[in-house]
Amino acid sequence: MALGNRKWVLFLIFFLLFSFIPFPASAAVDGLKISTKAGFNGYVKTGRGFPVSVTIENSGNDFKGDLLINFYPTYSSSGSRAIQIDVPKGSKKTYSVSLPGITDEGQYTNPASKNIFLFEGSWKNGKEVDFQGPKTLALKYTDQSWKTLGILSEEPDRLKELRPLPADSKIETVVLEGSIIPEEQSGLDYFDYILLDGFPVTSLKPDQEEALLAWVKSGGVLIAGGGPNVVQAYGKLYSELPMETRIESRADLTGLESSINPGNEFKSVPVYFGSSSANGAEVILKSGETPIVAKRGVGTGEIWQTAFSPGEEPFSSWKGYGEWFSSILVKARALKARSVSGYFNPYDSYYSNVADVNEYFPSVHFTTGQIVLMLIFYVLLAGPALYLLLKRIDRREHAWWIVPSIALVCSAAIFAIGAKDRIASPQVSQMGVYKAYGGQLNGIEAVSLLSNTGGDYTFSFKGGEFNGIPGSSFGPSPAPQRFAVIEKGRKEDSATFRNVEYWSTRTLYGSASIEKAGGFETDFHYSGGKIKGTIQNNFPLDFENVYFWSGMKKVELGPMKKGSVLQVDHELNQKYLLAPSFAGYGYQGPGYYGAEIEKMKKSRLENEGISFLYNQSRAQNKPIVYGMTKDQVLHADLVNKKEKTTSISLIYQDVDIAGEVNGAFSVNEDSLSFDLIPIKGGNIDFPPGGKEAFLEFGIYEYILHLPPQLSTGIEKFEEISIMLQTDQAAYSIKDVRSGEFMSLESPVTSITDRPERFVSANGEVTIRLDKTGQGDPAVRLPSVTIKGVAGK
């Protein structure tokens, strides 16, 4: 072959090889300029959702396609959110979307990283195009130890005394406009509190209004101001308020506590109030018989209501307003700001408490005995049996191919037995723990996939029910937009995992909220150490077993079909009912096979899962009923695939039980649930239920809750004894009659002079801790014993 011909042949071979190498499709689109605004004033919080506003200017040809924005909620999770865009020539459009979370440990710490991607047409076809503008979000991170108050007012200047709040409250304020309220609940996760001051909620879009209410139900604290027209202004929220506003009157509010006392102008302030508008409402502050501040639990959140308008005079010019208002916020006990088990990022807690064990799928396990039997069978079949058979038919020369054939068939049979479930169809495992309240479920869900072939896998969910993120213990994907893509729709949401390998796992996990889910209807009475009554299952679910749990005592009530009723008559041998104690339970087995995995998952739900959710709720020393179900609570379906789904979920509900406690009683901190709240400055780190806390410099309130049977019907309190380590902090106890704090200076204090003045009407004892100096942060919590006599 001539030299010239050889060159052409080599060039052709090189060209063909080069043509098979995949290169990312990327082209420039003239005239497309994209700008983004993330968070609130550019600020976000680690592990919390936030809104993103995307503005697209098109000076070129008409453009339709998908915009993808990467997110990194934790160090070991990542994904991408898709937005469908349609921008005609010469137009400018703005799109709003909420991302589930971000962390400063993720890829956004690299300023050179690209996290915004544009695709012409669908993102699935891989035709990426370039655009003008930044390729990543500009983010600033807020201090995790600070809480955040959003102010939603038509005239925010009226609330200048609340901007800012006193620094020692560790609450920052952000002024909001109706236009920046996101249309998804997760976009509001940045806030611990939101104040409504005469703002017409009905002026918001329906999706914004729904997002605000969903934010409350998922743990937010909404403070609603009073006024003459709140019925029209608050819309759907009005029916959730703790009291009506039909009565207009005037009240003396000179008694509001602050270092700058209210002046004479507070002697006659316009107020709007009425009777409690819903169950569970509680009056927090009164002026005479007039309710001034009331609250009500809604889902896992709370709505607080003031009888006055927060932005009106004389409040708007009162220099002590910020101090007083921050004390109200502290009492609201923002759940989103709590640190549990050392995790500031809620997704870390979700994964360690629930999601990680959901990634275990059962596999076939051959015991040593079975393996020995198979080897004996193979040796006998391939040895003496085969020799005798071939000798009998005089075909011994065929042994050379029959022996390896038998080995191949046996190996294939063993492989088929072990892999039959993984070959037949993809497997989906679901696991969740939920609190039931008012017909709604709020909790944590994990959905894991085990693929049977390579390719794309898409999960679909009912719109708005699941705020799941893609992640696992294997670390974040270097290319989230090609790893998992989240899409939101009005009726359905979806999550697509791209290019999943054979027999590989993928996981989605996060918070879940299900409306109109039902509940347990209980009619219990407790007397003489026995619980009697009925429980009805109003969930659309069948429960394998339902339990009643008080303190260390857990009673099995039995299985329950949907709609069924159980008669309850059980001996508890407890003098009074308590919140569940989570110590002492747990399954420690390794469990990787079938029933062992199920046992391990049940144990995780009954311990870490339920204790995490219970400690993040607002239940105060109440027992619970809970059930385990294998029915799907949250429906997660693979699109265009027939999957094999297994599900296990725990649903619990705290219960109020009528009961009689007669005679002398004595309760200590083991029977008193508690909250530890920073009042001024400070930060807390302690395991839930622990007897020791690690406290920074600041002032804290240690609030103890009596068992429900002792919060009412007490004939008299005889003694409150308190043991302290006075070298660690300064202590004082609140006199609920006067509102003043009495100093506790002795390591052992016994209060026998009118001890009832230190117990509130709802059975709370409040001890204040003043942690000073820069010494050892470890503080032993006070040991408290309350004695008295209960009567009918």
Short mmCIF file of N, CA and C in Angstrom, two decimals, residues 20-161:
data_model
loop_
_atom_site.label_atom_id
_atom_site.label_comp_id
_atom_site.label_asym_id
_atom_site.label_seq_id
_atom_site.Cartn_x
_atom_site.Cartn_y
_atom_site.Cartn_z
N PHE A 20 -16.75 8.36 18.27
CA PHE A 20 -17.48 7.57 19.26
C PHE A 20 -17.25 8.07 20.69
N ILE A 21 -16.34 9.01 20.89
CA ILE A 21 -16.09 9.54 22.23
C ILE A 21 -17.18 10.55 22.57
N PRO A 22 -17.94 10.34 23.69
CA PRO A 22 -19.03 11.26 24.02
C PRO A 22 -18.49 12.57 24.58
N PHE A 23 -19.00 13.65 24.05
CA PHE A 23 -18.67 14.97 24.58
C PHE A 23 -19.96 15.67 24.97
N PRO A 24 -19.93 16.42 26.04
CA PRO A 24 -21.15 17.10 26.46
C PRO A 24 -21.61 18.10 25.42
N ALA A 25 -22.92 18.04 25.16
CA ALA A 25 -23.49 18.95 24.17
C ALA A 25 -23.65 20.32 24.80
N SER A 26 -22.96 21.30 24.30
CA SER A 26 -23.06 22.65 24.84
C SER A 26 -22.88 23.64 23.71
N ALA A 27 -23.84 24.52 23.58
CA ALA A 27 -23.79 25.53 22.54
C ALA A 27 -24.26 26.85 23.11
N ALA A 28 -23.90 27.92 22.49
CA ALA A 28 -24.30 29.23 22.98
C ALA A 28 -25.60 29.65 22.33
N VAL A 29 -26.46 30.27 23.11
CA VAL A 29 -27.71 30.84 22.60
C VAL A 29 -27.60 32.35 22.71
N ASP A 30 -27.63 33.03 21.58
CA ASP A 30 -27.47 34.48 21.59
C ASP A 30 -28.66 35.16 22.25
N GLY A 31 -28.35 36.17 23.06
CA GLY A 31 -29.40 37.03 23.60
C GLY A 31 -30.05 36.58 24.87
N LEU A 32 -29.63 35.48 25.47
CA LEU A 32 -30.23 35.02 26.73
C LEU A 32 -29.36 35.46 27.90
N LYS A 33 -29.96 36.26 28.79
CA LYS A 33 -29.26 36.72 29.98
C LYS A 33 -30.05 36.29 31.20
N ILE A 34 -29.39 35.62 32.16
CA ILE A 34 -30.06 35.08 33.34
C ILE A 34 -29.42 35.67 34.59
N SER A 35 -30.27 36.17 35.50
CA SER A 35 -29.81 36.65 36.80
C SER A 35 -30.65 36.00 37.89
N THR A 36 -30.08 35.82 39.07
CA THR A 36 -30.78 35.14 40.17
C THR A 36 -30.63 35.92 41.47
N LYS A 37 -31.64 35.78 42.33
CA LYS A 37 -31.59 36.27 43.70
C LYS A 37 -32.01 35.12 44.61
N ALA A 38 -31.18 34.81 45.59
CA ALA A 38 -31.43 33.65 46.45
C ALA A 38 -31.62 34.08 47.89
N GLY A 39 -32.50 33.36 48.61
CA GLY A 39 -32.70 33.59 50.02
C GLY A 39 -33.44 34.88 50.30
N PHE A 40 -33.23 35.42 51.49
CA PHE A 40 -33.85 36.67 51.91
C PHE A 40 -32.75 37.68 52.17
N ASN A 41 -32.72 38.71 51.33
CA ASN A 41 -31.61 39.68 51.31
C ASN A 41 -30.28 38.96 51.05
N GLY A 42 -30.37 37.85 50.33
CA GLY A 42 -29.17 37.10 49.98
C GLY A 42 -28.72 36.11 51.02
N TYR A 43 -29.43 36.03 52.17
CA TYR A 43 -29.02 35.14 53.26
C TYR A 43 -29.81 33.84 53.25
N VAL A 44 -29.12 32.76 53.63
CA VAL A 44 -29.74 31.44 53.77
C VAL A 44 -29.24 30.82 55.07
N LYS A 45 -29.88 29.71 55.47
CA LYS A 45 -29.45 28.97 56.65
C LYS A 45 -29.13 27.54 56.26
N THR A 46 -28.11 27.00 56.87
CA THR A 46 -27.69 25.63 56.57
C THR A 46 -28.83 24.64 56.81
N GLY A 47 -29.09 23.81 55.81
CA GLY A 47 -30.07 22.74 55.95
C GLY A 47 -31.51 23.19 55.86
N ARG A 48 -31.76 24.47 55.60
CA ARG A 48 -33.14 24.95 55.51
C ARG A 48 -33.46 25.40 54.09
N GLY A 49 -34.72 25.22 53.70
CA GLY A 49 -35.14 25.62 52.37
C GLY A 49 -35.10 27.14 52.21
N PHE A 50 -35.03 27.58 50.95
CA PHE A 50 -35.00 29.01 50.67
C PHE A 50 -35.50 29.25 49.24
N PRO A 51 -36.02 30.45 48.97
CA PRO A 51 -36.53 30.74 47.62
C PRO A 51 -35.42 31.24 46.70
N VAL A 52 -35.63 31.04 45.42
CA VAL A 52 -34.73 31.58 44.40
C VAL A 52 -35.59 32.25 43.34
N SER A 53 -35.26 33.49 43.02
CA SER A 53 -35.94 34.23 41.96
C SER A 53 -35.02 34.26 40.74
N VAL A 54 -35.53 33.80 39.60
CA VAL A 54 -34.74 33.71 38.37
C VAL A 54 -35.35 34.65 37.33
N THR A 55 -34.58 35.61 36.87
CA THR A 55 -35.04 36.56 35.84
C THR A 55 -34.30 36.27 34.54
N ILE A 56 -35.07 36.11 33.45
CA ILE A 56 -34.50 35.76 32.14
C ILE A 56 -34.89 36.84 31.13
N GLU A 57 -33.87 37.43 30.50
CA GLU A 57 -34.09 38.42 29.44
C GLU A 57 -33.67 37.80 28.11
N ASN A 58 -34.53 37.90 27.13
CA ASN A 58 -34.26 37.28 25.83
C ASN A 58 -34.29 38.33 24.74
N SER A 59 -33.12 38.67 24.22
CA SER A 59 -33.04 39.60 23.10
C SER A 59 -32.81 38.87 21.78
N GLY A 60 -32.83 37.54 21.84
CA GLY A 60 -32.63 36.73 20.64
C GLY A 60 -33.91 36.08 20.17
N ASN A 61 -33.81 34.84 19.69
CA ASN A 61 -34.97 34.11 19.19
C ASN A 61 -35.79 33.53 20.34
N ASP A 62 -37.04 33.12 20.01
CA ASP A 62 -37.89 32.47 21.02
C ASP A 62 -37.14 31.28 21.63
N PHE A 63 -37.34 31.10 22.94
CA PHE A 63 -36.62 30.01 23.60
C PHE A 63 -37.54 29.28 24.56
N LYS A 64 -37.53 27.95 24.46
CA LYS A 64 -38.21 27.06 25.40
C LYS A 64 -37.21 26.02 25.88
N GLY A 65 -37.23 25.77 27.18
CA GLY A 65 -36.30 24.78 27.70
C GLY A 65 -36.42 24.60 29.19
N ASP A 66 -35.40 24.01 29.78
CA ASP A 66 -35.36 23.75 31.23
C ASP A 66 -34.12 24.39 31.83
N LEU A 67 -34.32 25.01 32.98
CA LEU A 67 -33.22 25.55 33.75
C LEU A 67 -33.04 24.68 34.98
N LEU A 68 -31.83 24.25 35.26
CA LEU A 68 -31.53 23.41 36.41
C LEU A 68 -30.62 24.16 37.38
N ILE A 69 -30.99 24.11 38.67
CA ILE A 69 -30.17 24.73 39.72
C ILE A 69 -29.78 23.65 40.71
N ASN A 70 -28.50 23.49 40.93
CA ASN A 70 -28.00 22.47 41.86
C ASN A 70 -28.18 22.93 43.30
N PHE A 71 -28.39 21.96 44.19
CA PHE A 71 -28.45 22.25 45.62
C PHE A 71 -27.71 21.16 46.39
N TYR A 72 -27.25 21.52 47.59
CA TYR A 72 -26.45 20.62 48.43
C TYR A 72 -26.94 20.77 49.87
N PRO A 73 -28.03 20.10 50.26
CA PRO A 73 -28.59 20.28 51.61
C PRO A 73 -27.66 19.82 52.73
N THR A 74 -26.85 18.79 52.48
CA THR A 74 -25.88 18.32 53.45
C THR A 74 -24.59 17.98 52.71
N TYR A 75 -23.56 17.66 53.48
CA TYR A 75 -22.30 17.30 52.85
C TYR A 75 -22.45 16.05 51.98
N SER A 76 -23.36 15.14 52.35
CA SER A 76 -23.47 13.87 51.64
C SER A 76 -24.72 13.78 50.78
N SER A 77 -25.30 14.91 50.39
CA SER A 77 -26.48 14.86 49.53
C SER A 77 -26.43 15.98 48.51
N SER A 78 -27.01 15.72 47.36
CA SER A 78 -27.02 16.73 46.30
C SER A 78 -28.09 16.39 45.29
N GLY A 79 -28.54 17.38 44.59
CA GLY A 79 -29.54 17.19 43.55
C GLY A 79 -29.68 18.47 42.75
N SER A 80 -30.68 18.47 41.88
CA SER A 80 -30.90 19.62 41.03
C SER A 80 -32.39 19.87 40.90
N ARG A 81 -32.79 21.13 40.89
CA ARG A 81 -34.20 21.50 40.75
C ARG A 81 -34.43 22.04 39.34
N ALA A 82 -35.44 21.52 38.66
CA ALA A 82 -35.73 21.89 37.28
C ALA A 82 -36.86 22.92 37.21
N ILE A 83 -36.69 23.90 36.33
CA ILE A 83 -37.71 24.91 36.07
C ILE A 83 -37.96 24.94 34.57
N GLN A 84 -39.20 24.77 34.16
CA GLN A 84 -39.56 24.89 32.75
C GLN A 84 -39.72 26.37 32.40
N ILE A 85 -39.03 26.80 31.35
CA ILE A 85 -39.08 28.21 30.98
C ILE A 85 -39.54 28.36 29.53
N ASP A 86 -40.22 29.46 29.28
CA ASP A 86 -40.71 29.80 27.93
C ASP A 86 -40.58 31.31 27.79
N VAL A 87 -39.53 31.75 27.07
CA VAL A 87 -39.23 33.18 26.98
C VAL A 87 -39.23 33.59 25.51
N PRO A 88 -40.32 34.22 25.04
CA PRO A 88 -40.36 34.67 23.65
C PRO A 88 -39.31 35.76 23.37
N LYS A 89 -39.07 35.98 22.13
CA LYS A 89 -38.11 36.99 21.69
C LYS A 89 -38.51 38.37 22.22
N GLY A 90 -37.54 39.08 22.76
CA GLY A 90 -37.78 40.43 23.23
C GLY A 90 -38.50 40.54 24.56
N SER A 91 -38.66 39.42 25.26
CA SER A 91 -39.41 39.44 26.52
C SER A 91 -38.48 39.28 27.73
N LYS A 92 -39.06 39.53 28.90
CA LYS A 92 -38.35 39.36 30.17
C LYS A 92 -39.31 38.68 31.13
N LYS A 93 -38.88 37.56 31.72
CA LYS A 93 -39.73 36.80 32.63
C LYS A 93 -38.99 36.47 33.91
N THR A 94 -39.77 36.39 35.00
CA THR A 94 -39.21 36.01 36.29
C THR A 94 -39.90 34.75 36.79
N TYR A 95 -39.11 33.79 37.22
CA TYR A 95 -39.62 32.53 37.76
C TYR A 95 -39.19 32.41 39.22
N SER A 96 -40.08 31.89 40.05
CA SER A 96 -39.75 31.68 41.46
C SER A 96 -39.79 30.19 41.77
N VAL A 97 -38.81 29.75 42.54
CA VAL A 97 -38.70 28.34 42.89
C VAL A 97 -38.08 28.27 44.29
N SER A 98 -38.34 27.17 44.99
CA SER A 98 -37.74 26.98 46.32
C SER A 98 -36.83 25.76 46.29
N LEU A 99 -35.62 25.92 46.82
CA LEU A 99 -34.70 24.80 46.96
C LEU A 99 -34.81 24.23 48.37
N PRO A 100 -34.66 22.91 48.54
CA PRO A 100 -34.90 22.29 49.84
C PRO A 100 -33.84 22.57 50.89
N GLY A 101 -32.67 23.07 50.49
CA GLY A 101 -31.65 23.35 51.49
C GLY A 101 -30.28 23.51 50.86
N ILE A 102 -29.36 24.03 51.64
CA ILE A 102 -27.99 24.25 51.19
C ILE A 102 -27.08 24.15 52.40
N THR A 103 -25.81 23.88 52.16
CA THR A 103 -24.83 23.85 53.24
C THR A 103 -23.55 24.48 52.76
N ASP A 104 -22.84 25.15 53.67
CA ASP A 104 -21.57 25.76 53.29
C ASP A 104 -20.45 24.73 53.19
N GLU A 105 -20.78 23.45 53.42
CA GLU A 105 -19.79 22.38 53.25
C GLU A 105 -19.82 21.82 51.84
N GLY A 106 -20.80 22.23 51.03
CA GLY A 106 -21.00 21.64 49.71
C GLY A 106 -20.21 22.35 48.63
N GLN A 107 -20.64 22.13 47.38
CA GLN A 107 -19.92 22.64 46.23
C GLN A 107 -19.98 24.16 46.12
N TYR A 108 -20.94 24.79 46.81
CA TYR A 108 -21.03 26.25 46.72
C TYR A 108 -19.87 26.93 47.41
N THR A 109 -19.05 26.20 48.16
CA THR A 109 -17.85 26.79 48.76
C THR A 109 -16.79 27.05 47.70
N ASN A 110 -16.95 26.45 46.53
CA ASN A 110 -16.00 26.64 45.43
C ASN A 110 -16.56 27.71 44.50
N PRO A 111 -16.00 28.92 44.52
CA PRO A 111 -16.57 29.99 43.71
C PRO A 111 -16.49 29.74 42.22
N ALA A 112 -15.61 28.83 41.80
CA ALA A 112 -15.47 28.55 40.37
C ALA A 112 -16.44 27.48 39.89
N SER A 113 -17.19 26.87 40.80
CA SER A 113 -18.08 25.78 40.39
C SER A 113 -19.27 26.33 39.63
N LYS A 114 -19.80 25.51 38.73
CA LYS A 114 -20.97 25.88 37.94
C LYS A 114 -22.17 25.13 38.51
N ASN A 115 -23.21 25.87 38.87
CA ASN A 115 -24.36 25.26 39.51
C ASN A 115 -25.69 25.63 38.87
N ILE A 116 -25.66 26.39 37.79
CA ILE A 116 -26.87 26.73 37.04
C ILE A 116 -26.66 26.26 35.60
N PHE A 117 -27.60 25.49 35.08
CA PHE A 117 -27.47 24.88 33.75
C PHE A 117 -28.73 25.14 32.94
N LEU A 118 -28.55 25.41 31.67
CA LEU A 118 -29.67 25.69 30.77
C LEU A 118 -29.70 24.66 29.65
N PHE A 119 -30.90 24.13 29.40
CA PHE A 119 -31.08 23.13 28.35
C PHE A 119 -32.15 23.62 27.38
N GLU A 120 -31.87 23.48 26.12
CA GLU A 120 -32.87 23.78 25.09
C GLU A 120 -33.75 22.55 24.93
N GLY A 121 -35.06 22.73 25.11
CA GLY A 121 -35.95 21.58 25.17
C GLY A 121 -35.86 20.95 26.56
N SER A 122 -36.08 19.65 26.64
CA SER A 122 -36.05 18.96 27.93
C SER A 122 -34.62 18.74 28.40
N TRP A 123 -34.42 18.80 29.71
CA TRP A 123 -33.09 18.53 30.27
C TRP A 123 -32.66 17.08 30.05
N LYS A 124 -33.64 16.21 29.74
CA LYS A 124 -33.32 14.80 29.59
C LYS A 124 -32.54 14.49 28.32
N ASN A 125 -32.66 15.38 27.31
CA ASN A 125 -31.96 15.06 26.06
C ASN A 125 -30.50 15.48 26.07
N GLY A 126 -30.07 16.16 27.15
CA GLY A 126 -28.66 16.47 27.31
C GLY A 126 -28.13 17.59 26.45
N LYS A 127 -29.01 18.37 25.77
CA LYS A 127 -28.54 19.46 24.92
C LYS A 127 -28.39 20.73 25.74
N GLU A 128 -27.23 20.86 26.34
CA GLU A 128 -26.97 22.02 27.19
C GLU A 128 -26.53 23.21 26.35
N VAL A 129 -27.02 24.41 26.73
CA VAL A 129 -26.65 25.63 26.01
C VAL A 129 -26.12 26.65 27.00
N ASP A 130 -25.34 27.58 26.49
CA ASP A 130 -24.72 28.59 27.33
C ASP A 130 -25.62 29.83 27.41
N PHE A 131 -25.35 30.69 28.39
CA PHE A 131 -26.12 31.92 28.57
C PHE A 131 -25.25 32.96 29.22
N GLN A 132 -25.68 34.21 29.16
CA GLN A 132 -24.97 35.29 29.83
C GLN A 132 -25.41 35.37 31.28
N GLY A 133 -24.50 35.72 32.16
CA GLY A 133 -24.84 35.86 33.56
C GLY A 133 -24.10 34.86 34.43
N PRO A 134 -24.15 35.05 35.78
CA PRO A 134 -23.45 34.14 36.70
C PRO A 134 -23.97 32.71 36.57
N LYS A 135 -23.06 31.76 36.78
CA LYS A 135 -23.40 30.34 36.66
C LYS A 135 -23.57 29.67 38.03
N THR A 136 -23.61 30.49 39.08
CA THR A 136 -23.83 29.96 40.42
C THR A 136 -24.63 30.98 41.23
N LEU A 137 -25.21 30.53 42.34
CA LEU A 137 -25.98 31.42 43.20
C LEU A 137 -25.05 32.17 44.14
N ALA A 138 -25.36 33.44 44.39
CA ALA A 138 -24.61 34.23 45.37
C ALA A 138 -25.30 34.06 46.73
N LEU A 139 -24.61 33.44 47.69
CA LEU A 139 -25.21 33.10 48.98
C LEU A 139 -24.39 33.64 50.14
N LYS A 140 -25.10 34.06 51.18
CA LYS A 140 -24.49 34.42 52.46
C LYS A 140 -25.19 33.60 53.54
N TYR A 141 -24.43 33.16 54.53
CA TYR A 141 -24.98 32.24 55.54
C TYR A 141 -25.20 32.96 56.86
N THR A 142 -26.38 32.74 57.44
CA THR A 142 -26.73 33.32 58.73
C THR A 142 -26.22 32.41 59.84
N ASP A 143 -25.85 33.01 60.97
CA ASP A 143 -25.40 32.26 62.14
C ASP A 143 -26.50 31.31 62.59
N GLN A 144 -26.16 30.01 62.68
CA GLN A 144 -27.15 28.99 63.03
C GLN A 144 -27.73 29.17 64.43
N SER A 145 -26.98 29.82 65.31
CA SER A 145 -27.45 29.95 66.69
C SER A 145 -28.50 31.06 66.85
N TRP A 146 -28.70 31.86 65.79
CA TRP A 146 -29.69 32.93 65.84
C TRP A 146 -31.00 32.47 65.21
N LYS A 147 -32.10 32.90 65.79
CA LYS A 147 -33.42 32.66 65.21
C LYS A 147 -33.80 33.83 64.31
N THR A 148 -34.80 33.62 63.46
CA THR A 148 -35.16 34.65 62.49
C THR A 148 -36.65 34.95 62.55
N LEU A 149 -36.96 36.25 62.61
CA LEU A 149 -38.34 36.75 62.61
C LEU A 149 -38.60 37.47 61.30
N GLY A 150 -39.62 37.05 60.58
CA GLY A 150 -40.06 37.75 59.38
C GLY A 150 -41.22 38.67 59.72
N ILE A 151 -41.16 39.92 59.27
CA ILE A 151 -42.21 40.90 59.54
C ILE A 151 -42.97 41.16 58.26
N LEU A 152 -44.25 40.84 58.28
CA LEU A 152 -45.11 41.02 57.11
C LEU A 152 -46.13 42.09 57.46
N SER A 153 -45.92 43.30 56.96
CA SER A 153 -46.76 44.44 57.32
C SER A 153 -46.92 45.35 56.11
N GLU A 154 -48.08 45.99 56.01
CA GLU A 154 -48.28 46.97 54.95
C GLU A 154 -47.49 48.24 55.23
N GLU A 155 -47.22 48.50 56.51
CA GLU A 155 -46.44 49.66 56.91
C GLU A 155 -45.34 49.22 57.87
N PRO A 156 -44.27 48.62 57.37
CA PRO A 156 -43.23 48.08 58.25
C PRO A 156 -42.53 49.13 59.10
N ASP A 157 -42.58 50.41 58.69
CA ASP A 157 -41.95 51.46 59.49
C ASP A 157 -42.60 51.60 60.86
N ARG A 158 -43.86 51.14 60.99
CA ARG A 158 -44.53 51.21 62.29
C ARG A 158 -43.86 50.30 63.31
N LEU A 159 -43.11 49.32 62.83
CA LEU A 159 -42.50 48.32 63.72
C LEU A 159 -41.00 48.57 63.89
N LYS A 160 -40.60 49.84 63.82
CA LYS A 160 -39.17 50.16 63.89
C LYS A 160 -38.55 49.73 65.21
N GLU A 161 -39.35 49.65 66.30
CA GLU A 161 -38.81 49.23 67.59
C GLU A 161 -38.52 47.73 67.65
#
